[in-house]
XYZ file of C-alpha atoms in Angstrom:
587
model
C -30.566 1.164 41.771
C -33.698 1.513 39.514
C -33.968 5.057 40.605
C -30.386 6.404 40.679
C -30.747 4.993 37.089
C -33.831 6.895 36.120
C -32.558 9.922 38.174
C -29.027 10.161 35.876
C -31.010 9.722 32.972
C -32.898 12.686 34.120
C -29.700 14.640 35.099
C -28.512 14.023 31.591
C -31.150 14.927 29.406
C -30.685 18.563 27.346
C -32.802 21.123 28.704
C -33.705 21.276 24.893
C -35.250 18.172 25.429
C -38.941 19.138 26.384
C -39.415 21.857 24.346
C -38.632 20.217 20.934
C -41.240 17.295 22.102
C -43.976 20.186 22.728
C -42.675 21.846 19.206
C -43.461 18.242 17.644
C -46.894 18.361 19.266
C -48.057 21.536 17.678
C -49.383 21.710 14.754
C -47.255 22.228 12.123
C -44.447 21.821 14.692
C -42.706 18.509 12.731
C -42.173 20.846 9.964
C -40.681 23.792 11.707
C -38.012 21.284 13.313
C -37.001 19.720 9.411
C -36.641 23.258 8.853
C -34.515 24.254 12.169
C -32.216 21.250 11.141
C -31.538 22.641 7.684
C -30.610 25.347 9.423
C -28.917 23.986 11.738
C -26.565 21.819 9.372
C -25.920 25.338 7.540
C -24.760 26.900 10.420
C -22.529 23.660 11.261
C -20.607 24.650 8.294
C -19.594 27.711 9.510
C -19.291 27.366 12.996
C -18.495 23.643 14.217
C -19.191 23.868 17.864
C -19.362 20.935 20.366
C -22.932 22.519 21.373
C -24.211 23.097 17.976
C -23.025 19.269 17.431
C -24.995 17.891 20.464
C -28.132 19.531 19.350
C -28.093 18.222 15.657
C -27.194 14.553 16.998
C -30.542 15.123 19.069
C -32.484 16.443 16.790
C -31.458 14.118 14.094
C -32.294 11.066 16.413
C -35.515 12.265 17.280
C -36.674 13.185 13.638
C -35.681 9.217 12.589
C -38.114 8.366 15.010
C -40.850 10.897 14.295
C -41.020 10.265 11.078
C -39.916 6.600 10.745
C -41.743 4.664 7.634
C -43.989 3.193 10.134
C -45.480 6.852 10.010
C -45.719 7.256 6.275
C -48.714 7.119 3.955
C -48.409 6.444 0.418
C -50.576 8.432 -1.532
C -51.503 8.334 -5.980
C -50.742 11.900 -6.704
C -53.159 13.129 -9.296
C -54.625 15.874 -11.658
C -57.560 15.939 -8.804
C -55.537 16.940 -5.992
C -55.626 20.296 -4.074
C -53.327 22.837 -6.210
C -51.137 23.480 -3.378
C -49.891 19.780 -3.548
C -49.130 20.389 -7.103
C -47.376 23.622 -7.135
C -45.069 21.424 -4.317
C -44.843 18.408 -7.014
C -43.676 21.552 -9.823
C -41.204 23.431 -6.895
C -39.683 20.114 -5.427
C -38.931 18.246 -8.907
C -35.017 18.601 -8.749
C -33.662 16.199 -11.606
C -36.057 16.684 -14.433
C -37.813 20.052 -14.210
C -41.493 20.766 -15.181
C -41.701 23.245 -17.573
C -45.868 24.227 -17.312
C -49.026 23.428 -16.608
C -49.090 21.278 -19.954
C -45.833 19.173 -19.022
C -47.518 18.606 -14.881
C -50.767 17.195 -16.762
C -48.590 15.123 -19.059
C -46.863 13.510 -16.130
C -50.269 12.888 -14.106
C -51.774 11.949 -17.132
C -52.408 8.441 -19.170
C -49.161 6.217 -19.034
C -48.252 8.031 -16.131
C -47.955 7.670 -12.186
C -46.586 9.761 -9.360
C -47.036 8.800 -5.681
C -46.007 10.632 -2.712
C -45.074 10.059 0.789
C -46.758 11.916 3.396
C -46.626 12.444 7.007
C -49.859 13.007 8.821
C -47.994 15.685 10.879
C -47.561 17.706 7.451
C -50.195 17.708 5.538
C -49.844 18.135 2.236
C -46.224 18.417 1.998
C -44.707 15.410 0.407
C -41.534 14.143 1.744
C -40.793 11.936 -1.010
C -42.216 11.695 -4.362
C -41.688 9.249 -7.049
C -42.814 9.636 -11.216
C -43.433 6.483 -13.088
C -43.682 5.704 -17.431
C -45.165 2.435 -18.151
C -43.950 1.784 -21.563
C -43.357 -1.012 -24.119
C -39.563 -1.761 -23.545
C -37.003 0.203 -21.514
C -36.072 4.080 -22.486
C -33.037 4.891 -23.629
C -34.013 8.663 -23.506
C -35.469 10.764 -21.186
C -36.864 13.058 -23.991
C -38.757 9.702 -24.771
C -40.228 9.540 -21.493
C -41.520 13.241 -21.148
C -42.658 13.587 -25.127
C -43.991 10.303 -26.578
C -46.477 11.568 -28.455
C -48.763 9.712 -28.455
C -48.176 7.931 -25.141
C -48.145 4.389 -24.824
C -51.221 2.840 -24.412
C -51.417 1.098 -20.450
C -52.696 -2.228 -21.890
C -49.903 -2.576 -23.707
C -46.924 -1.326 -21.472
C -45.388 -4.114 -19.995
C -41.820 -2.074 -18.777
C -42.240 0.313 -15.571
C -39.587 2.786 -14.611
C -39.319 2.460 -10.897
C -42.301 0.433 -10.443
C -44.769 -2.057 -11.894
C -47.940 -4.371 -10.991
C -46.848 -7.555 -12.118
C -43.884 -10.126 -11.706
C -44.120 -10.608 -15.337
C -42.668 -7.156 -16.215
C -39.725 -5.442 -15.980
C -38.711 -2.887 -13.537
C -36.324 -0.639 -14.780
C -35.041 3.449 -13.936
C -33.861 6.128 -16.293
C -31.647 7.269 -13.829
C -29.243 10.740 -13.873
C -25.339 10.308 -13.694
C -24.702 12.955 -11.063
C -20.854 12.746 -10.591
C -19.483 11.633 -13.236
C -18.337 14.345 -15.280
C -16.834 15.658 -11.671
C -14.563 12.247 -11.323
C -13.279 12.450 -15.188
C -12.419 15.864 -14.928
C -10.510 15.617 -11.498
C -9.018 12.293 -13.450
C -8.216 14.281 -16.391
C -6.320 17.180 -14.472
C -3.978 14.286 -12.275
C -2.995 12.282 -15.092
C -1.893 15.668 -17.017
C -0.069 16.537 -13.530
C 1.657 13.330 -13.906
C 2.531 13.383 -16.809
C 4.249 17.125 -16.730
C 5.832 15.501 -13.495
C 7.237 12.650 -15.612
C 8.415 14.836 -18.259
C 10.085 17.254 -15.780
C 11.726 14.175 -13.764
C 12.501 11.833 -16.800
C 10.472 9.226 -14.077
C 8.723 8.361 -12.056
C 9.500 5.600 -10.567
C 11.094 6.949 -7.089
C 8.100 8.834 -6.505
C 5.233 8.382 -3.613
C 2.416 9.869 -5.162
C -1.162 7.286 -4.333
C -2.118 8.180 -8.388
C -0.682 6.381 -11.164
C -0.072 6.829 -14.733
C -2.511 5.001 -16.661
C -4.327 5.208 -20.317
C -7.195 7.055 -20.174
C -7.936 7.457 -23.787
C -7.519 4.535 -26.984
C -4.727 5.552 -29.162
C -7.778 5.879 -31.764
C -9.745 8.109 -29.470
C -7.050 10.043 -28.756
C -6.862 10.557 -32.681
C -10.558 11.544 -33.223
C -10.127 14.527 -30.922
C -7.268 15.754 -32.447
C -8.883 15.680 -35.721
C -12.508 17.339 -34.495
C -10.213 19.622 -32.863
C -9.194 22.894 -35.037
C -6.010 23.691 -33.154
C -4.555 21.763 -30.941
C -1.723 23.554 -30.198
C 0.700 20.472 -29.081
C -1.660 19.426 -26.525
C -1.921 15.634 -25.765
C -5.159 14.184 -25.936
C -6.629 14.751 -22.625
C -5.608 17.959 -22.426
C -7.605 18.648 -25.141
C -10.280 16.599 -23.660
C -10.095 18.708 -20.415
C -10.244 21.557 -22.123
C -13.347 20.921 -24.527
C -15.425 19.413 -21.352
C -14.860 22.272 -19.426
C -17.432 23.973 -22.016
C -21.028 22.667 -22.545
C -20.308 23.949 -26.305
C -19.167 20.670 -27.354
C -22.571 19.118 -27.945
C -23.187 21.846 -30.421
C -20.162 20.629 -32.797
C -21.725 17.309 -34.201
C -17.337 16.532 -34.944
C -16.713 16.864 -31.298
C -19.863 14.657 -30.220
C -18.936 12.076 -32.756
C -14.970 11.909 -31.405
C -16.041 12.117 -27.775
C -19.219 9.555 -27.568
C -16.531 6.902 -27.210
C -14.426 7.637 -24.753
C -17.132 9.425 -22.708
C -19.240 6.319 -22.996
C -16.418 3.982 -22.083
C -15.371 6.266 -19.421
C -18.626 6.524 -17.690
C -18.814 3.147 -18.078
C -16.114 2.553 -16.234
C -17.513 5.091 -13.808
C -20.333 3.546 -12.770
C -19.177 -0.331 -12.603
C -15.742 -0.159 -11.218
C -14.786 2.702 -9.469
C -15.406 2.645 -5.957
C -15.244 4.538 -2.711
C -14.941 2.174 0.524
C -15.486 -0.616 -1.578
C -19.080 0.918 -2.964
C -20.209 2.108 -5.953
C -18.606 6.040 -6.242
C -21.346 7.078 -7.759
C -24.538 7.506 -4.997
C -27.383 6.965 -7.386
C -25.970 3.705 -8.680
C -24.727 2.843 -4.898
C -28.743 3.324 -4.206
C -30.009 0.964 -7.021
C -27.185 -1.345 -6.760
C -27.828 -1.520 -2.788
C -30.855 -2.270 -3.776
C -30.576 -5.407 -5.504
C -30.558 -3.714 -9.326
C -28.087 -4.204 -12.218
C -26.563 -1.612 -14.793
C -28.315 -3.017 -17.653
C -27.512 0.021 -20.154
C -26.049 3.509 -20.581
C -27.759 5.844 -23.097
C -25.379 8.736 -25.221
C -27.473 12.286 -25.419
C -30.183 10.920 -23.407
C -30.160 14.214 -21.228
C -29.513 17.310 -23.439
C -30.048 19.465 -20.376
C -27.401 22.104 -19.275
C -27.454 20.674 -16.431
C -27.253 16.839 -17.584
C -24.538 18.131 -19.636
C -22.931 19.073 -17.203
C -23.303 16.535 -14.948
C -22.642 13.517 -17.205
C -22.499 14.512 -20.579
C -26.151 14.173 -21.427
C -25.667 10.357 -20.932
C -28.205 8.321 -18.548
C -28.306 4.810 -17.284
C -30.950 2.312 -16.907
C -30.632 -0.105 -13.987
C -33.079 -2.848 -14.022
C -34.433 -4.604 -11.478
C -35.119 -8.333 -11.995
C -37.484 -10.045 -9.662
C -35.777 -13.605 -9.203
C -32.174 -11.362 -9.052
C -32.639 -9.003 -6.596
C -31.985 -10.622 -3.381
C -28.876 -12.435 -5.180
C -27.814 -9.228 -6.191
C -28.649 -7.234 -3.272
C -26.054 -9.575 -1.030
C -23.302 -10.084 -3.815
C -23.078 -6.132 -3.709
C -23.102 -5.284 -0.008
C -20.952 -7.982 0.640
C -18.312 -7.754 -2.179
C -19.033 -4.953 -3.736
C -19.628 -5.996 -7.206
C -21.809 -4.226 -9.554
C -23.906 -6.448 -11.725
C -23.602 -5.406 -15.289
C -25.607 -6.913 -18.611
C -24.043 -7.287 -21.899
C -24.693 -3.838 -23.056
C -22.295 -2.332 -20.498
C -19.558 -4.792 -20.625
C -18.904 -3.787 -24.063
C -17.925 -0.194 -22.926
C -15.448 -1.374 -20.065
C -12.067 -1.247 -20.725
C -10.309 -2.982 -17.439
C -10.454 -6.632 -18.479
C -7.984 -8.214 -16.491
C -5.229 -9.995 -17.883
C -3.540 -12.598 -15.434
C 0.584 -13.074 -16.992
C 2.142 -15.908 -14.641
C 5.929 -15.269 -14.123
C 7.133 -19.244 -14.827
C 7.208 -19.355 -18.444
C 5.096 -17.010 -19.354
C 6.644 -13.492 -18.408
C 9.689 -14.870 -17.943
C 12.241 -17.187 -20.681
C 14.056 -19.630 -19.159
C 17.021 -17.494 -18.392
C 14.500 -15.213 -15.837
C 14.628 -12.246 -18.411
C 11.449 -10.529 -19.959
C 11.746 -10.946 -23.510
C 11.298 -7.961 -25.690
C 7.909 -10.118 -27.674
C 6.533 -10.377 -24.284
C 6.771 -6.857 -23.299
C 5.720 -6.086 -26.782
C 2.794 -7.640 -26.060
C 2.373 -6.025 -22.597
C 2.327 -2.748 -23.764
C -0.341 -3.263 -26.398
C -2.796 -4.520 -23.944
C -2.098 -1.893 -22.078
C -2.520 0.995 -25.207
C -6.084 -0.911 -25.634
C -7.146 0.108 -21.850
C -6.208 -4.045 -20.316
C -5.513 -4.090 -16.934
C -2.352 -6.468 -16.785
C -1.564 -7.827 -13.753
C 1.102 -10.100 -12.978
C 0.958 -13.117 -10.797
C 3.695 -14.500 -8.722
C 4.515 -16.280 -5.733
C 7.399 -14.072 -5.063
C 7.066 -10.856 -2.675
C 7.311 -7.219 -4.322
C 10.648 -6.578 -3.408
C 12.163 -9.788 -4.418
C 10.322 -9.271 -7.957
C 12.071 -5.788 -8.076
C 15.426 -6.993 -7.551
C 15.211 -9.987 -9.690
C 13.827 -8.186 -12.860
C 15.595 -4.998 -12.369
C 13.430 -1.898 -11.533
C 14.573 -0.058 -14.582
C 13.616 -2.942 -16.943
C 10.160 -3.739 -15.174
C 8.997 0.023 -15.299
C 9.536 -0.189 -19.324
C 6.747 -2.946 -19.297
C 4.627 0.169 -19.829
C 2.533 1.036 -17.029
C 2.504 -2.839 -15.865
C 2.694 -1.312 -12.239
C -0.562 -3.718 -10.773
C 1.191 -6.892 -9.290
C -0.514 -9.860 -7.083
C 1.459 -11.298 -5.115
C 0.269 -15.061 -3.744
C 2.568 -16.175 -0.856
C 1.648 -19.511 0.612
C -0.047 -17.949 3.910
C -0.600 -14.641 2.211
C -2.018 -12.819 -0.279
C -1.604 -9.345 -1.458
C -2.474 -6.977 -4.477
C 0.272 -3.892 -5.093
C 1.693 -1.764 -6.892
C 5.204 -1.920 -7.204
C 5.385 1.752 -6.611
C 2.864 2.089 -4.162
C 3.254 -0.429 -1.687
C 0.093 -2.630 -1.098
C -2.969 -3.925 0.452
C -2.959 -7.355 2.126
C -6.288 -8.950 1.299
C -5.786 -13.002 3.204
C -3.693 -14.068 5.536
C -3.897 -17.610 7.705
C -1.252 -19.681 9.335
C -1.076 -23.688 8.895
C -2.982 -25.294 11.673
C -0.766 -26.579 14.313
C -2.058 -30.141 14.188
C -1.342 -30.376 10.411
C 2.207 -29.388 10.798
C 2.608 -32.003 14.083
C 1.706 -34.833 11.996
C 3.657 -33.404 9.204
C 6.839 -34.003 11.297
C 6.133 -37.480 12.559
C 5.075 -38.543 9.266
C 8.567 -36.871 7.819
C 10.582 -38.864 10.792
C 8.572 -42.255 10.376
C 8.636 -42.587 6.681
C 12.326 -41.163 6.115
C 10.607 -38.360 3.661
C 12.601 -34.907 3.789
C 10.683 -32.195 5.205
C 11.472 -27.875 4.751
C 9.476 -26.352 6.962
C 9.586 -22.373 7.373
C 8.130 -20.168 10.118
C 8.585 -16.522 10.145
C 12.611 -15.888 9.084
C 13.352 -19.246 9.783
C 13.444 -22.376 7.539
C 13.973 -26.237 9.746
C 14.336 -29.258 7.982
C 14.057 -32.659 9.453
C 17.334 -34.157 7.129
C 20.460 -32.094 5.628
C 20.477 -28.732 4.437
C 18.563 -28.191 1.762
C 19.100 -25.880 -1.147
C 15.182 -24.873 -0.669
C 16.259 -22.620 2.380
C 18.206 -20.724 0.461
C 15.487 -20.229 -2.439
C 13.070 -19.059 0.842
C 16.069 -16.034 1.765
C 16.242 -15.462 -1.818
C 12.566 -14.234 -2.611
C 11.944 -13.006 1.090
C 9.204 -14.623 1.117
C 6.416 -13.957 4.222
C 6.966 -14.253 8.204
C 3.897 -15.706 9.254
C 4.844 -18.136 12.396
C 3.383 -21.629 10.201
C 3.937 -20.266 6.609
C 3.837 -23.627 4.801
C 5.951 -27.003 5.005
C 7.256 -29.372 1.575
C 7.953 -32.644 1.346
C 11.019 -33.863 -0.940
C 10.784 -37.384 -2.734
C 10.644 -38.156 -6.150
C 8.176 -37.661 -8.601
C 6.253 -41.132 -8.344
C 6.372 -41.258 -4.799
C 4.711 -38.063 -4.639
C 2.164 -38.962 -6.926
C 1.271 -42.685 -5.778
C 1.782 -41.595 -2.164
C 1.944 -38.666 -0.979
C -0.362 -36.518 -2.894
C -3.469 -38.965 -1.788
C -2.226 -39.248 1.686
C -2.059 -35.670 2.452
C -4.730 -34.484 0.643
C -6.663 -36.960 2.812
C -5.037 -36.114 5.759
C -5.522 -32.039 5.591
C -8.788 -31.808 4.144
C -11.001 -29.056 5.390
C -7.658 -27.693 7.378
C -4.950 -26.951 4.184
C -4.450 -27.496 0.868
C -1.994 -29.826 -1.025
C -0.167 -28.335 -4.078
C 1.594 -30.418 -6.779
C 4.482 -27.826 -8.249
C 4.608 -28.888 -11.972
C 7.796 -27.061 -12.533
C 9.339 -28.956 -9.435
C 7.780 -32.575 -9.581
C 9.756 -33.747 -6.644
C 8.058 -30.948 -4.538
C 4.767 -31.083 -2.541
C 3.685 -28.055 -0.369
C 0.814 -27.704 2.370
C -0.496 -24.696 2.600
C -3.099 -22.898 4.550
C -6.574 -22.812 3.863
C -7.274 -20.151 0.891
C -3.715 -19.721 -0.053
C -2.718 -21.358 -3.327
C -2.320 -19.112 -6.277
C -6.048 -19.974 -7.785
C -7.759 -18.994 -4.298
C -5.453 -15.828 -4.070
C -7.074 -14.901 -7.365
C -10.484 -15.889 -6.483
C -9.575 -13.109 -3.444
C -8.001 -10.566 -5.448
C -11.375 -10.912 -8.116
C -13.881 -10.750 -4.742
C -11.573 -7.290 -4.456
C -11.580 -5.842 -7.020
C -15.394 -6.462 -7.596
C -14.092 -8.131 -10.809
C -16.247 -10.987 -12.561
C -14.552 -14.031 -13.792
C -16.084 -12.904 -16.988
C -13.730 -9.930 -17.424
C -10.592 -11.963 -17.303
C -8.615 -13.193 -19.282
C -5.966 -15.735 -17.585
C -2.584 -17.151 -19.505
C -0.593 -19.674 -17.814
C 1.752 -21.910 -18.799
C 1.107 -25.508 -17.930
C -1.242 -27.886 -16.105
C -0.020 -26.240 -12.815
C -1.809 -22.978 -13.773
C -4.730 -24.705 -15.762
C -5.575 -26.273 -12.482
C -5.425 -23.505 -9.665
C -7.189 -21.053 -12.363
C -10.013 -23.516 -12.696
C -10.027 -22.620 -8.415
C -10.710 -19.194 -9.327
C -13.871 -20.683 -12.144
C -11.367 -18.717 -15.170
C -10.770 -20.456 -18.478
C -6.964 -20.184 -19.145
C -4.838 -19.890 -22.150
C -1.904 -22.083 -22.589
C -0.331 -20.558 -25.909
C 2.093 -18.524 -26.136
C 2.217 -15.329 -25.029
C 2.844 -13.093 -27.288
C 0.499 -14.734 -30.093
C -2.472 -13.561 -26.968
């Protein structure tokens, strides 16, 4: 068996095989394979054959290995060294070019370290270099880091971009903003699509499109630009933003750099803490750092003047810092979750705090109708960039046809909606469909002594499973409420006793929560005080926000919740949110 094994093995291996090992045993011959992959990945892009493929996933395996970190020396790059290394250090520096012989000597220099990877294949060819400022505080400038003049002195630094000797200091970056200005112009251009769409259409509520309308600019911002702007021809706001960030020019108008530092700073903001690709940072330098275990502790206007940093990111540069008793916390939090730890200086750029409006009382009157001060104050929060997002037990469609999709789609962009079904829990859009984020059934021995309990004590009992509701007594109007709102099919949704208000409370509510604990929850509804539910584990409304948060990489810090009575107070306080009981529109 041993040998058939070792003989398909054989029978399988690429004749390529051997001579890439001998290559790698050459002299020199590590080298000459890094640079047969580049051009091997160049010619993938023109030609994507199944051979071409087979050799790169080879090669590629067999380079990991080669030059795994195992392999690697770390080595102080320094005036000293051979000037072959250096005239690499001057060719290879990619995000902050050096400009002469007088700039190299700076960054080698006192207050200064660079240190290099190297491979003892390739000789003096770094494959990874690294430049470091000790300073006295963090830089918001990378002008400051190239040009101090004089430079700090190293007994005093006590801040170390990218690296430092002691737990007592800081470690911090100065780090480029590489796609940035990419994702706000792509941005700009679909919300200008929309919005021709909208005007073309009269709405768009019908339509299937996976982009929304939403604000991108402040009412005031939006009123800067015009005014820095000579001629705006009619154009909205982002149009003229499109149009003037198309151009590096801008930074030479100090009227245009004075209307767009806010936006672009809120924007990139934005950018870097909360918009995500597969639940990661969008941005790779910040996915790197924030991998990593670092936070975005501050973004810095100007801080590149470079053509290229203004193109990039419109000259701005962040600073993530890396906090020695944080960066395991923050490490797992991000690759788990997703969320990007911010400080205080970046919160006060982002726009999308999240504003939680709960349907009973606080939406709604008591008729069910929106009333015009509460979609007054809907579309305020909205104008000033809050994310409003309306939280209901009821499922999309049943919100649609209660409200009226006409009169819900003049709440002014209010199209985010969570939706927190006992069993379920989802976050949509009312236009776009949605995303189910939870979903558990009631454990089977929970709803078995539901039943006998029901039976033994005389209590009525709804219980509802997929599109059916059973009750143990008479018909109950409750089944009808269930067909009503459509609410979910799981097979055990939920079940609710029926008794009055001080049985519930004296009996009940202890019993059960008792009974079920660590296999459902027991929910008092306020609004209905001859009601008790049992739901599954995770499901009440205060979990399903603590889920939707965990989503959208949201900290309870950015949200503001109003509710409107103990029954929200207490499943917010679930979700560790401080909630408003006022009225609404006063908020």
């Amino acid at each position: 068996m041993y040998r058939m094994e070792r003989g398909l093995r054989e029978a399988l291996r690429p004749k390529y095989a051997g001579f890439l090992e001998a290559m790698n045993a050459q002299p020199g011959g590590l080298k000459l394979l890094a640079v047969i992959r580049a051009d091997l990945l160049a010619l993938l892009g023109e030609e994507n054959l199944p051979a071409l493929r087979a050799l790169d996933g080879y090669l590629k395996e067999k380079l990991v290995t080669w030059l795994s970190p195992a392999a690697l020396t770390l080595h102080h790059i320094t005036w000293d060294d051979p000037a072959s290394l250096l005239e690499k250090i001057v060719a290879y520096e990619a995000v902050h070019p050096i400009r002469n012989l007088i700039d190299l000597k700076r960054r080698l220099g006192v207050g200064r370290r660079c240190f290099g990877y190297f491979h003892p294949a390739i000789p003096g060819e770094p494959l990874i270099f690294i430049e470091v400022a000790l300073l006295k505080d963090t830089a918001a400038s990378i002008q400051e880091v190239l040009w101090d003049d004089p430079p700090t002195p190293e007994s005093e630094a006590r801040c170390a971009l990218f690296y430092s000797i002691s737990s007592t200091q800081i470690f911090a970056t100065l780090s480029p903003i590489p796609g940035f200005m990419q994702w706000l112009l792509a941005k700009l251009a679909s919300q200008i699509k929309l919005a021709e769409a909208e005007s073309q259409d009269g709405s768009l509520l019908e339509g299937t499109s996976s982009t929304f309308r939403e604000s991108i600019l402040f009412p005031e911002e939006e009123r800067m630009i015009h005014d820095a702007v000579e001629h705006a021809g009619g154009k909205s706001g982002i149009e003229l933003l499109q149009d003037i960030l198309k151009s590096s020019q801008w930074v030479k108008s100090d009227k245009l750099s004075s209307a767009l530092k806010s936006p672009l700073m809120r924007l990139c903001a934005r950018y870097l803490a909360r918009e995500k690709k597969r639940g990661k940072a969008l941005d790779a330098v910040a996915n790197f750092h924030l991998q990593n275990g670092a936070m975005i502790e501050r973004i810095n206007w100007m801080a590149d003047q470079s053509e290229k940093g203004i193109q990039q990111s419109g000259g701005i540069m962040v600073n993530y810092m890396y906090r020695l008793e944080n960066i395991e916390e923050y490490a797992l939090s991000y690759l788990g979750t997703g969320l990007a730890h911010t400080s205080s200086n970046l919160l006060q750029y982002i726009e999308d705090l999240i504003q939680f409006l709960f349907a009973q009382g606080t939406v709604l009157d008591s008729s069910g109708l929106v009333p015009e001060t509460n979609a007054e104050a809907i579309r305020v929060a909205r104008s000033r960039g809050v994310q409003t997002i309306i939280a209901t037990g009821k499922s999309r469609a049943a919100v649609i046809e209660v409200l009226g999709k006409e009169y819900f789609f003049r709440l002014a962009g209010c199209n985010s909606l969570a939706l927190f079904y006992a069993s379920r829990v989802w976050f949509v859009s009312l236009r776009r469909g949605g995303q189910k984020l939870y979903q558990k059934n009631l454990d089977i021995e929970v709803c078995r002594e539901a039943l006998l309990y029901s039976l033994e004590h005389r209590v009525a009992l709804v219980a509802f499973s997929q599109d059916d509701c059973y009750t143990t007594f008479d018909d109950n109007p409750l089944v009808d409420f269930f067909l009503v709102y459509h609410e979910p099919k799981v097979r055990r949704h939920k079940f609710v006793f029926l008794e009055t208000p001080e049985a519930i409370s004296s009996m009940l509510r202890p019993h059960w929560a008792r009974r079920v604990d660590g296999m459902a929850q027991v929910i008092l509804i306020q609004a209905q005080s001859d009601v008790l539910e049992v739901v599954p584990l995770r499901t009440s409304k205060g979990n399903g926000v603590k889920i939707m948060l965990e989503s959208l990489c949201a900290s309870p810090d950015e949200v503001m919740a109003l509710g409107d009575g103990e029954n929200d107070k207490e499943m917010l306080q679930l979700a560790d949110l401080l909630v408003s009981c006022s009225p609404m529109a006063a908020r």
